[in-house]
């Protein structure tokens, strides 16, 4: 395990960067939309475009990953990610911002699913859950560190600086991946399965229900998160300092949830654990409108939301890595496709709900969806025995 720590650290850094980019959008939406004189609700399209192109590419790239290997895919993804982040910073108008965010989604589609596939190929079943939780925690750390720093930079200088930094860090990571990341070693085994395409994968009920659960969790979790900064500032009328502190607490909660998921996944069956965490996530969504009259209670509900959301994301990822060893790249690419399809539709549809009604209505809808996820894992899925 100790000999593989540098590899884990490199995978962690890639996901940390993706996490910074994913979460930093929410607090930057007010500044970006004000700069280009567009409605705040339209700012959600930055997430929708990112997610849409992620989805469009990820379904096609799964079999390609099984053929050419994870390392090449991750390297290519980081190079595209770097160029797209630079284009976002240099964009002269909002339509160019959307194009640049679309390209960022393409870069993420090359890299992110192949991180999970690399973990499935390179690490044995005994430590795979812990490695998955460790790497998934990088997303949370992106929320803990990246978002407060991004918010501070946006207040002191400009939101553009955030994307300049993301571009530079992505380019550095691309170099490190090229130089130090080994081949995962499962490509030749996986290639024959990739030739069958997606048909065989989609014929497995376990896979379909897992994809549906991934879609609904991310529709709710990341879709609603897109508008958290807007809700805290515009509807709860909290200052930027208090909002930034709540984002920091949310990140700590998310990181704690991912850490706990790594511990609990070895003691509780993944199916039951996901169901339990989904019910906690649903309860947190319901508490948001109930406790909105008090900033401290609101912060507590957000922390509970982030803890449950981070934990359930990690456990579902580990669950899906066990579905098929021979077509792991294809399965995980599709799972990540459904993840970002949920995020794209979530940010778009919840934007309409918030514009038509309010944030509280959107939170109740998200609670209902995560309740359905708990039902799926309790009654439609079974704990996997890894295929070899």
Steps between C-alpha positions, in 0.01 A plus 500: 500500500779744595676445168182608320450819700661722231251361245211564737632853560509570125144374449397702804647820350315451173170464682584790728534720194175370354334560836624859513362563152168329578427672829651841432231587247226543761656796689629653175161503322389839641825669390511341154136572421537859623810547282318388185158645595305173493241363746631306799289201396686496168821448694385143560554435130875506566447179695245365250730548199795350687290200601334457160828472311641280773208263444523509120869412506510257788268244337726486193826497695434196720586234240791716378640498854474121510703485178778760539537516878414733783827697506461643150142598570582679826794684342289615204223609735731720706641669189150581371397610849794740519430661162127531575560664840729754333231568240245558779723763658554675167137484382371841379129416542263251658446277193878444481493414871245228421713365215806493724308324777385244244864433411580467870233233521664317210833503681338370817330222297842378388648507850246442777342161405846361432614589850238258633582242231871531582424437868296193406781365281803587710387436859378172642151448645624516861622859480292627207222640722751694711680633193169602344403687816842665520485624141134601531598712800697718260168634370412597855839661554436700186192631676682560832806675354422593143165670548599733787820595318306555178242710681774710662685545170175604328437763767857637505584478130285324238330170434729469196799433726334181621493357148857611426609300805295197395657511153854513638443219751336276239798543266740407783295192585497392136881499506510300825252245362707455184818455702395294799159331464541132404276313262218339694568156356145387417458641150571182309250306710240770456535552126298195386212605725510853362431368151156393616428865569239613742233246413622227734552750780148639470350151508606463864222614741757567773673748272182676389373553855844622608503752215150619592605549863812690392287725282253588775764557769693742283186670366425586862842539657701693241200652325381672817852590608536712186258752651614486861708817468207683340262383775730606784569841350177599326224321688649473850683833467819375664823693457780365279708430812228290666421322173868421451519361854196280434664372181809417706292308754321323215833388360613368836170313529544351153855392577385345828225310320741355245743402778225326696381318188842339467471369856137392482530333158712227656245436774161549336380346173523769227135455400372570853753778553391688186134468601572631850708793372237586238235532770727731700558707185123524445452616858766768455327634189172523692668686786626777269160671459394414857807664656546785252395760762827451693851519353649257754232237441532551125875437529428182698263374229757577229773316692272196536422523128868512406595216736232267366558608140875442516458163666233368264701613194806308619311182588311493169829541308652207690184294442510558124871407470405145600232445237724389212877461501519417128318814385581724795594798283171480310288458814671782689491731199126442471454542874683832488293592197182447701659691786556809288174453312334528838708807584419666166126435516497576870660842462276581203167375643565625852586839349152510349344399832694766688407768246135388500464430874800502735798304633288326764277334238810373320634358828179303561515353149860391566393335827241293313753383242756391758224311679446305176874420493471343846211285372702385197795387710282325756269313263652492150872447551711238668855517632747415227743218478767628268516340160841365407 
